[in-house]
Amino acid sequence: MAFRLKLVPDHTTFDFFKHAWLTFGASVVATIASIVVALVLGLNFGIDFKGGTTIRTESTQALDVGLYRGAIAPLNLGDVSITQVFDPNFGPDQHVSMIRIQAQDGAEAITPDTIAAVEAALQGVDPAVKFISTESVGPKVSGELIWTAVWSVLAATLAIVVYVWLRFEWQYSIGALAALVHDVTLTVGLFALFQIRFDLTIIAALLTILGYSINDTVVVFDRLRENLIKYKTMPLKDVMNVSVNETLSRTVMTSGTTLIALISLLVLGGDVIRGFVFAMTWGVIVGTYSSVYVAKNIVLFIGLDRNKKPEDPSAKFFTEGAQNADN
């Protein structure tokens, strides 16, 4: 008999509304607190959003990022990011790195003297290092990147809400929107609270969190729609409890296996991707929580028309399109 791992029994009867005032209230308080923290403390923007200078190096010796970082640290240049560049066209003795240094005192770029000091420090630990190019990101470009990042998150959120509206009903889309705002706000608030570097990789993490969160939410909503047809006289709150319990095993297994991979990357992945992985880890946790305790609570508060047979508007759209094509 094959061994089957079960983190959750096949049949559970948890009452997810038993402490709704506490769980949903905590989410509201945490969301408001995150907004306040982000406004008061601000975000610790990385070079992408603050501007700075990028130095590209090449060496015949194997690149040691920790050694490079240790050599530059005494110069007190603030936010410094060092990453190794991989390219299949590089030779076996061609080791390339990108060193990004934040703008100093609001200047467009770091001064030639500072660049010379960085080069001297790196040559001290790697005599074979060569400096291929130096580029600067000015305040105007970094400011445009901030707005581009904001609009990308808003556009993704809007697209998801429209999809849920077409796939289900407008009440579901409001619940999905509340869950997405909850997840993104709490993630941004956490980064503001601990002043973790916030750059373009974190924007990528936020967009991924949106997709992961809505995936869990749609699974619950889809089962809810099926159960509304199956249990016509059962109170809406009880139907929601049944739906979440029926999808609980899938939710726990999906989130659990994802967290195993993320925690491994968080511990072993190194400094370069730690911010991204941390955002993703936190996002999976709050995304799973919001799917169970936020989205459905909003739908329950708004209410559903039980007299109207739940249907899939997108399926109706495609069916009518096929009929029109036949005619």
mmCIF file of C-alpha atoms in Angstrom:
data_model
loop_
_atom_site.group_PDB
_atom_site.id
_atom_site.type_symbol
_atom_site.label_atom_id
_atom_site.label_comp_id
_atom_site.label_asym_id
_atom_site.label_seq_id
_atom_site.Cartn_x
_atom_site.Cartn_y
_atom_site.Cartn_z
ATOM 1 C CA MET A 1 0.000 0.000 0.000
ATOM 2 C CA ALA A 2 1.473 3.316 -1.059
ATOM 3 C CA PHE A 3 2.274 5.835 1.642
ATOM 4 C CA ARG A 4 0.247 9.032 1.392
ATOM 5 C CA LEU A 5 1.155 12.111 3.408
ATOM 6 C CA LYS A 6 -1.844 13.911 4.915
ATOM 7 C CA LEU A 7 -1.366 17.215 6.681
ATOM 8 C CA VAL A 8 -5.126 17.713 6.943
ATOM 9 C CA PRO A 9 -7.796 14.991 7.272
ATOM 10 C CA ASP A 10 -10.040 14.386 4.277
ATOM 11 C CA HIS A 11 -13.096 15.627 6.156
ATOM 12 C CA THR A 12 -12.871 18.605 8.512
ATOM 13 C CA THR A 13 -15.583 20.686 10.191
ATOM 14 C CA PHE A 14 -13.728 23.795 11.342
ATOM 15 C CA ASP A 15 -15.883 26.858 11.971
ATOM 16 C CA PHE A 16 -13.926 29.624 10.232
ATOM 17 C CA PHE A 17 -16.465 32.219 11.358
ATOM 18 C CA LYS A 18 -16.340 31.320 15.054
ATOM 19 C CA HIS A 19 -13.887 34.118 15.805
ATOM 20 C CA ALA A 20 -14.636 36.256 12.743
ATOM 21 C CA TRP A 21 -14.633 39.444 14.796
ATOM 22 C CA LEU A 22 -11.068 38.646 15.866
ATOM 23 C CA THR A 23 -9.609 37.371 12.578
ATOM 24 C CA PHE A 24 -11.232 39.908 10.282
ATOM 25 C CA GLY A 25 -10.769 42.703 12.825
ATOM 26 C CA ALA A 26 -7.077 41.864 13.114
ATOM 27 C CA SER A 27 -6.770 42.069 9.321
ATOM 28 C CA VAL A 28 -8.408 45.505 9.264
ATOM 29 C CA VAL A 29 -6.168 46.774 12.077
ATOM 30 C CA ALA A 30 -3.037 45.299 10.458
ATOM 31 C CA THR A 31 -3.911 46.886 7.100
ATOM 32 C CA ILE A 32 -4.443 50.331 8.629
ATOM 33 C CA ALA A 33 -1.282 49.979 10.739
ATOM 34 C CA SER A 34 0.735 49.018 7.641
ATOM 35 C CA ILE A 35 -0.446 52.109 5.786
ATOM 36 C CA VAL A 36 0.458 54.323 8.770
ATOM 37 C CA VAL A 37 3.896 52.714 9.139
ATOM 38 C CA ALA A 38 4.629 53.116 5.417
ATOM 39 C CA LEU A 39 3.610 56.807 5.514
ATOM 40 C CA VAL A 40 5.474 57.613 8.743
ATOM 41 C CA LEU A 41 8.676 55.586 8.352
ATOM 42 C CA GLY A 42 8.743 55.436 4.552
ATOM 43 C CA LEU A 43 10.292 52.701 2.461
ATOM 44 C CA ASN A 44 14.005 51.993 2.268
ATOM 45 C CA PHE A 45 14.243 52.394 -1.509
ATOM 46 C CA GLY A 46 17.074 50.655 -3.296
ATOM 47 C CA ILE A 47 19.194 52.053 -6.102
ATOM 48 C CA ASP A 48 16.443 51.393 -8.644
ATOM 49 C CA PHE A 49 14.231 53.974 -6.972
ATOM 50 C CA LYS A 50 16.830 56.330 -5.474
ATOM 51 C CA GLY A 51 19.281 56.589 -8.341
ATOM 52 C CA GLY A 52 22.962 55.722 -8.263
ATOM 53 C CA THR A 53 25.915 54.382 -10.221
ATOM 54 C CA THR A 54 26.604 50.947 -11.688
ATOM 55 C CA ILE A 55 30.184 49.716 -12.199
ATOM 56 C CA ARG A 56 30.799 46.653 -14.357
ATOM 57 C CA THR A 57 33.938 44.666 -13.552
ATOM 58 C CA GLU A 58 35.712 41.711 -15.110
ATOM 59 C CA SER A 59 38.378 39.454 -13.680
ATOM 60 C CA THR A 60 40.233 36.266 -14.525
ATOM 61 C CA GLN A 61 39.892 35.156 -10.905
ATOM 62 C CA ALA A 62 36.766 33.548 -9.475
ATOM 63 C CA LEU A 63 34.411 36.199 -8.120
ATOM 64 C CA ASP A 64 33.966 36.355 -4.343
ATOM 65 C CA VAL A 65 30.998 38.670 -3.681
ATOM 66 C CA GLY A 66 31.634 38.683 0.067
ATOM 67 C CA LEU A 67 35.254 39.733 -0.480
ATOM 68 C CA TYR A 68 34.194 42.562 -2.796
ATOM 69 C CA ARG A 69 31.553 43.752 -0.350
ATOM 70 C CA GLY A 70 34.023 43.688 2.522
ATOM 71 C CA ALA A 71 36.506 45.785 0.539
ATOM 72 C CA ILE A 72 33.908 48.468 -0.297
ATOM 73 C CA ALA A 73 32.233 48.579 3.144
ATOM 74 C CA PRO A 74 34.849 50.884 4.799
ATOM 75 C CA LEU A 75 34.084 53.577 2.181
ATOM 76 C CA ASN A 76 30.618 54.077 3.748
ATOM 77 C CA LEU A 77 28.804 54.500 0.439
ATOM 78 C CA GLY A 78 25.397 53.435 1.747
ATOM 79 C CA ASP A 79 23.367 50.957 -0.285
ATOM 80 C CA VAL A 80 25.762 48.822 -2.352
ATOM 81 C CA SER A 81 24.570 45.837 -4.401
ATOM 82 C CA ILE A 82 27.052 43.342 -5.901
ATOM 83 C CA THR A 83 25.873 40.601 -8.245
ATOM 84 C CA GLN A 84 27.715 38.172 -10.497
ATOM 85 C CA VAL A 85 26.759 38.190 -14.184
ATOM 86 C CA PHE A 86 26.378 34.802 -15.862
ATOM 87 C CA ASP A 87 26.479 34.372 -19.609
ATOM 88 C CA PRO A 88 27.034 31.169 -21.613
ATOM 89 C CA ASN A 89 29.257 33.165 -23.972
ATOM 90 C CA PHE A 90 31.746 33.964 -21.211
ATOM 91 C CA GLY A 91 35.017 32.076 -21.192
ATOM 92 C CA PRO A 92 36.105 29.878 -18.248
ATOM 93 C CA ASP A 93 38.373 32.660 -16.947
ATOM 94 C CA GLN A 94 35.884 35.489 -17.537
ATOM 95 C CA HIS A 95 34.144 36.507 -14.301
ATOM 96 C CA VAL A 96 31.903 39.580 -14.543
ATOM 97 C CA SER A 97 30.136 41.475 -11.761
ATOM 98 C CA MET A 98 27.769 44.444 -11.471
ATOM 99 C CA ILE A 99 28.365 46.808 -8.563
ATOM 100 C CA ARG A 100 25.541 49.269 -7.896
ATOM 101 C CA ILE A 101 26.137 52.194 -5.550
ATOM 102 C CA GLN A 102 23.393 54.558 -4.412
ATOM 103 C CA ALA A 103 23.485 58.253 -5.301
ATOM 104 C CA GLN A 104 25.518 60.235 -2.810
ATOM 105 C CA ASP A 105 23.859 63.289 -1.191
ATOM 106 C CA GLY A 106 21.318 63.657 -4.004
ATOM 107 C CA ALA A 107 23.968 63.949 -6.711
ATOM 108 C CA GLU A 108 23.337 62.635 -10.224
ATOM 109 C CA ALA A 109 26.288 60.237 -9.910
ATOM 110 C CA ILE A 110 29.135 59.441 -7.566
ATOM 111 C CA THR A 111 32.230 61.580 -8.031
ATOM 112 C CA PRO A 112 35.335 60.461 -9.949
ATOM 113 C CA ASP A 113 37.240 60.421 -6.653
ATOM 114 C CA THR A 114 34.719 57.993 -5.159
ATOM 115 C CA ILE A 115 34.897 55.775 -8.235
ATOM 116 C CA ALA A 116 38.690 55.777 -7.980
ATOM 117 C CA ALA A 117 38.440 54.815 -4.297
ATOM 118 C CA VAL A 118 36.115 51.905 -5.160
ATOM 119 C CA GLU A 119 38.459 50.708 -7.890
ATOM 120 C CA ALA A 120 41.447 50.885 -5.577
ATOM 121 C CA ALA A 121 39.608 48.934 -2.863
ATOM 122 C CA LEU A 122 38.637 46.185 -5.305
ATOM 123 C CA GLN A 123 42.121 45.978 -6.783
ATOM 124 C CA GLY A 124 43.399 45.456 -3.249
ATOM 125 C CA VAL A 125 41.480 42.171 -2.956
ATOM 126 C CA ASP A 126 41.589 41.224 -6.644
ATOM 127 C CA PRO A 127 44.625 42.574 -8.559
ATOM 128 C CA ALA A 128 43.310 41.084 -11.811
ATOM 129 C CA VAL A 129 40.037 43.038 -11.753
ATOM 130 C CA LYS A 130 39.276 45.359 -14.689
ATOM 131 C CA PHE A 131 36.602 48.049 -14.842
ATOM 132 C CA ILE A 132 34.664 47.713 -18.081
ATOM 133 C CA SER A 133 32.053 50.451 -17.761
ATOM 134 C CA THR A 134 30.433 52.932 -15.394
ATOM 135 C CA GLU A 135 26.812 54.066 -15.736
ATOM 136 C CA SER A 136 24.569 56.288 -13.620
ATOM 137 C CA VAL A 137 20.827 56.306 -12.920
ATOM 138 C CA GLY A 138 19.641 59.844 -12.252
ATOM 139 C CA PRO A 139 16.804 60.958 -9.963
ATOM 140 C CA LYS A 140 14.453 61.527 -12.928
ATOM 141 C CA VAL A 141 14.771 57.953 -14.189
ATOM 142 C CA SER A 142 14.438 56.488 -10.696
ATOM 143 C CA GLY A 143 11.331 58.609 -10.111
ATOM 144 C CA GLU A 144 9.778 57.283 -13.307
ATOM 145 C CA LEU A 145 10.525 53.724 -12.179
ATOM 146 C CA ILE A 146 8.601 54.318 -8.944
ATOM 147 C CA TRP A 147 5.477 55.373 -10.812
ATOM 148 C CA THR A 148 5.875 52.553 -13.324
ATOM 149 C CA ALA A 149 6.039 50.075 -10.447
ATOM 150 C CA VAL A 150 2.933 51.559 -8.803
ATOM 151 C CA TRP A 151 0.941 51.466 -12.036
ATOM 152 C CA SER A 152 2.013 47.881 -12.738
ATOM 153 C CA VAL A 153 0.690 46.704 -9.352
ATOM 154 C CA LEU A 154 -2.565 48.659 -9.798
ATOM 155 C CA ALA A 155 -3.050 47.342 -13.335
ATOM 156 C CA ALA A 156 -2.497 43.737 -12.218
ATOM 157 C CA THR A 157 -4.965 44.183 -9.360
ATOM 158 C CA LEU A 158 -7.589 45.691 -11.658
ATOM 159 C CA ALA A 159 -7.180 42.900 -14.220
ATOM 160 C CA ILE A 160 -7.619 40.262 -11.507
ATOM 161 C CA VAL A 161 -10.744 41.964 -10.133
ATOM 162 C CA VAL A 162 -12.296 42.149 -13.611
ATOM 163 C CA TYR A 163 -11.510 38.465 -14.181
ATOM 164 C CA VAL A 164 -13.197 37.451 -10.912
ATOM 165 C CA TRP A 165 -16.194 39.649 -11.757
ATOM 166 C CA LEU A 166 -16.604 37.916 -15.133
ATOM 167 C CA ARG A 167 -15.886 34.459 -13.733
ATOM 168 C CA PHE A 168 -18.275 34.741 -10.771
ATOM 169 C CA GLU A 169 -20.347 37.746 -9.607
ATOM 170 C CA TRP A 170 -19.533 41.288 -8.565
ATOM 171 C CA GLN A 171 -19.713 40.374 -4.853
ATOM 172 C CA TYR A 172 -16.874 37.921 -5.345
ATOM 173 C CA SER A 173 -14.749 40.574 -7.068
ATOM 174 C CA ILE A 174 -15.125 42.906 -4.065
ATOM 175 C CA GLY A 175 -13.976 40.116 -1.764
ATOM 176 C CA ALA A 176 -11.019 39.360 -4.043
ATOM 177 C CA LEU A 177 -10.077 43.047 -4.160
ATOM 178 C CA ALA A 178 -10.134 43.280 -0.358
ATOM 179 C CA ALA A 179 -7.885 40.217 -0.087
ATOM 180 C CA LEU A 180 -5.385 41.570 -2.644
ATOM 181 C CA VAL A 181 -5.216 44.995 -0.977
ATOM 182 C CA HIS A 182 -4.737 43.233 2.365
ATOM 183 C CA ASP A 183 -1.815 41.139 1.059
ATOM 184 C CA VAL A 184 0.035 43.934 -0.740
ATOM 185 C CA THR A 185 -0.470 46.458 2.074
ATOM 186 C CA LEU A 186 0.780 44.095 4.770
ATOM 187 C CA THR A 187 3.846 43.213 2.692
ATOM 188 C CA VAL A 188 4.727 46.852 2.038
ATOM 189 C CA GLY A 189 4.104 47.681 5.708
ATOM 190 C CA LEU A 190 6.469 44.932 6.839
ATOM 191 C CA PHE A 191 9.215 46.251 4.556
ATOM 192 C CA ALA A 192 8.666 49.760 5.922
ATOM 193 C CA LEU A 193 8.679 48.563 9.544
ATOM 194 C CA PHE A 194 11.977 46.689 9.285
ATOM 195 C CA GLN A 195 13.440 49.060 6.653
ATOM 196 C CA ILE A 196 14.260 46.197 4.301
ATOM 197 C CA ARG A 197 15.594 47.357 0.930
ATOM 198 C CA PHE A 198 12.726 47.946 -1.499
ATOM 199 C CA ASP A 199 13.671 47.707 -5.176
ATOM 200 C CA LEU A 200 12.371 46.359 -8.484
ATOM 201 C CA THR A 201 12.753 42.745 -7.353
ATOM 202 C CA ILE A 202 10.246 43.435 -4.574
ATOM 203 C CA ILE A 203 7.790 44.784 -7.149
ATOM 204 C CA ALA A 204 8.188 41.480 -8.987
ATOM 205 C CA ALA A 205 7.484 39.705 -5.691
ATOM 206 C CA LEU A 206 4.324 41.784 -5.132
ATOM 207 C CA LEU A 207 3.019 40.888 -8.591
ATOM 208 C CA THR A 208 3.719 37.212 -7.890
ATOM 209 C CA ILE A 209 1.935 37.483 -4.533
ATOM 210 C CA LEU A 210 -1.130 38.883 -6.298
ATOM 211 C CA GLY A 211 -1.247 35.855 -8.580
ATOM 212 C CA TYR A 212 -0.666 33.365 -5.769
ATOM 213 C CA SER A 213 -3.288 34.942 -3.508
ATOM 214 C CA ILE A 214 -6.013 35.077 -6.148
ATOM 215 C CA ASN A 215 -5.306 31.458 -7.065
ATOM 216 C CA ASP A 216 -6.265 30.311 -3.548
ATOM 217 C CA THR A 217 -9.227 32.677 -3.456
ATOM 218 C CA VAL A 218 -10.620 31.445 -6.776
ATOM 219 C CA VAL A 219 -10.387 27.816 -5.609
ATOM 220 C CA VAL A 220 -12.528 28.662 -2.558
ATOM 221 C CA PHE A 221 -14.967 30.744 -4.619
ATOM 222 C CA ASP A 222 -15.345 28.012 -7.218
ATOM 223 C CA ARG A 223 -16.195 25.423 -4.570
ATOM 224 C CA LEU A 224 -18.581 27.921 -2.953
ATOM 225 C CA ARG A 225 -20.442 28.381 -6.225
ATOM 226 C CA GLU A 226 -20.789 24.620 -6.617
ATOM 227 C CA ASN A 227 -22.049 24.203 -3.058
ATOM 228 C CA LEU A 228 -24.594 27.008 -3.439
ATOM 229 C CA ILE A 229 -26.302 24.788 -6.014
ATOM 230 C CA LYS A 230 -25.846 21.641 -3.927
ATOM 231 C CA TYR A 231 -27.069 23.099 -0.603
ATOM 232 C CA LYS A 232 -29.924 25.354 -1.627
ATOM 233 C CA THR A 233 -31.460 25.824 1.829
ATOM 234 C CA MET A 234 -28.297 25.873 3.931
ATOM 235 C CA PRO A 235 -27.391 29.329 5.370
ATOM 236 C CA LEU A 236 -24.715 31.159 3.379
ATOM 237 C CA LYS A 237 -22.268 31.162 6.289
ATOM 238 C CA ASP A 238 -22.533 27.394 6.634
ATOM 239 C CA VAL A 239 -22.048 26.887 2.889
ATOM 240 C CA MET A 240 -18.897 28.987 3.084
ATOM 241 C CA ASN A 241 -17.593 26.898 5.981
ATOM 242 C CA VAL A 242 -18.236 23.707 4.043
ATOM 243 C CA SER A 243 -16.461 25.131 0.977
ATOM 244 C CA VAL A 244 -13.345 26.189 2.891
ATOM 245 C CA ASN A 245 -13.189 22.853 4.733
ATOM 246 C CA GLU A 246 -13.446 20.942 1.463
ATOM 247 C CA THR A 247 -10.543 22.895 -0.054
ATOM 248 C CA LEU A 248 -8.482 23.091 3.154
ATOM 249 C CA SER A 249 -6.298 20.063 2.406
ATOM 250 C CA ARG A 250 -5.402 21.437 -1.021
ATOM 251 C CA THR A 251 -4.675 24.881 0.439
ATOM 252 C CA VAL A 252 -2.404 23.553 3.188
ATOM 253 C CA MET A 253 -0.488 21.229 0.863
ATOM 254 C CA THR A 254 0.020 23.911 -1.790
ATOM 255 C CA SER A 255 1.111 26.594 0.673
ATOM 256 C CA GLY A 256 3.231 24.148 2.668
ATOM 257 C CA THR A 257 5.231 22.855 -0.281
ATOM 258 C CA THR A 258 5.714 26.398 -1.578
ATOM 259 C CA LEU A 259 6.973 27.550 1.816
ATOM 260 C CA ILE A 260 9.459 24.666 1.998
ATOM 261 C CA ALA A 261 11.098 25.855 -1.221
ATOM 262 C CA LEU A 262 10.972 29.526 -0.203
ATOM 263 C CA ILE A 263 12.433 28.964 3.261
ATOM 264 C CA SER A 264 15.258 26.942 1.724
ATOM 265 C CA LEU A 265 16.026 29.849 -0.626
ATOM 266 C CA LEU A 266 15.708 32.315 2.242
ATOM 267 C CA VAL A 267 18.337 30.462 4.275
ATOM 268 C CA LEU A 268 20.654 29.267 1.507
ATOM 269 C CA GLY A 269 19.960 31.605 -1.400
ATOM 270 C CA GLY A 270 22.341 34.364 -0.444
ATOM 271 C CA ASP A 271 21.991 38.110 -0.030
ATOM 272 C CA VAL A 272 21.157 38.922 -3.651
ATOM 273 C CA ILE A 273 17.714 37.257 -3.671
ATOM 274 C CA ARG A 274 16.947 37.415 0.062
ATOM 275 C CA GLY A 275 14.652 40.446 -0.205
ATOM 276 C CA PHE A 276 12.628 38.879 -3.013
ATOM 277 C CA VAL A 277 12.340 35.508 -1.250
ATOM 278 C CA PHE A 278 11.403 37.163 2.053
ATOM 279 C CA ALA A 279 8.594 39.079 0.335
ATOM 280 C CA MET A 280 7.386 35.891 -1.338
ATOM 281 C CA THR A 281 7.475 33.909 1.924
ATOM 282 C CA TRP A 282 5.478 36.536 3.770
ATOM 283 C CA GLY A 283 3.146 36.902 0.779
ATOM 284 C CA VAL A 284 2.319 33.179 0.686
ATOM 285 C CA ILE A 285 1.424 33.268 4.384
ATOM 286 C CA VAL A 286 -0.811 36.356 4.243
ATOM 287 C CA GLY A 287 -2.205 35.299 0.847
ATOM 288 C CA THR A 288 -3.370 31.985 2.255
ATOM 289 C CA TYR A 289 -4.783 33.723 5.324
ATOM 290 C CA SER A 290 -6.697 36.308 3.297
ATOM 291 C CA SER A 291 -8.231 33.634 1.061
ATOM 292 C CA VAL A 292 -9.707 31.941 4.133
ATOM 293 C CA TYR A 293 -10.431 34.833 6.486
ATOM 294 C CA VAL A 294 -10.806 37.991 4.387
ATOM 295 C CA ALA A 295 -12.273 37.357 0.922
ATOM 296 C CA LYS A 296 -15.201 35.180 2.016
ATOM 297 C CA ASN A 297 -16.005 37.477 4.958
ATOM 298 C CA ILE A 298 -16.507 40.359 2.550
ATOM 299 C CA VAL A 299 -18.774 38.243 0.348
ATOM 300 C CA LEU A 300 -20.808 37.186 3.413
ATOM 301 C CA PHE A 301 -21.115 40.805 4.539
ATOM 302 C CA ILE A 302 -22.352 41.944 1.114
ATOM 303 C CA GLY A 303 -24.548 38.895 0.646
ATOM 304 C CA LEU A 304 -25.512 36.813 -2.387
ATOM 305 C CA ASP A 305 -28.804 36.408 -4.189
ATOM 306 C CA ARG A 306 -29.674 32.796 -3.309
ATOM 307 C CA ASN A 307 -32.736 32.862 -5.567
ATOM 308 C CA LYS A 308 -30.553 33.433 -8.598
ATOM 309 C CA LYS A 309 -28.908 30.306 -9.943
ATOM 310 C CA PRO A 310 -25.126 30.773 -9.776
ATOM 311 C CA GLU A 311 -23.640 30.636 -13.220
ATOM 312 C CA ASP A 312 -20.316 31.196 -14.900
ATOM 313 C CA PRO A 313 -20.633 34.419 -16.959
ATOM 314 C CA SER A 314 -17.431 33.663 -18.854
ATOM 315 C CA ALA A 315 -18.791 30.252 -19.902
ATOM 316 C CA LYS A 316 -22.002 31.937 -21.077
ATOM 317 C CA PHE A 317 -19.943 34.437 -23.059
ATOM 318 C CA PHE A 318 -17.991 31.720 -24.867
ATOM 319 C CA THR A 319 -21.149 29.649 -25.465
ATOM 320 C CA GLU A 320 -22.939 32.591 -27.063
ATOM 321 C CA GLY A 321 -19.860 33.327 -29.154
ATOM 322 C CA ALA A 322 -19.793 29.760 -30.456
ATOM 323 C CA GLN A 323 -23.500 29.906 -31.304
ATOM 324 C CA ASN A 324 -23.047 33.160 -33.182
ATOM 325 C CA ALA A 325 -20.178 31.635 -35.127
ATOM 326 C CA ASP A 326 -22.356 28.662 -36.131
ATOM 327 C CA ASN A 327 -25.094 31.010 -37.338
#
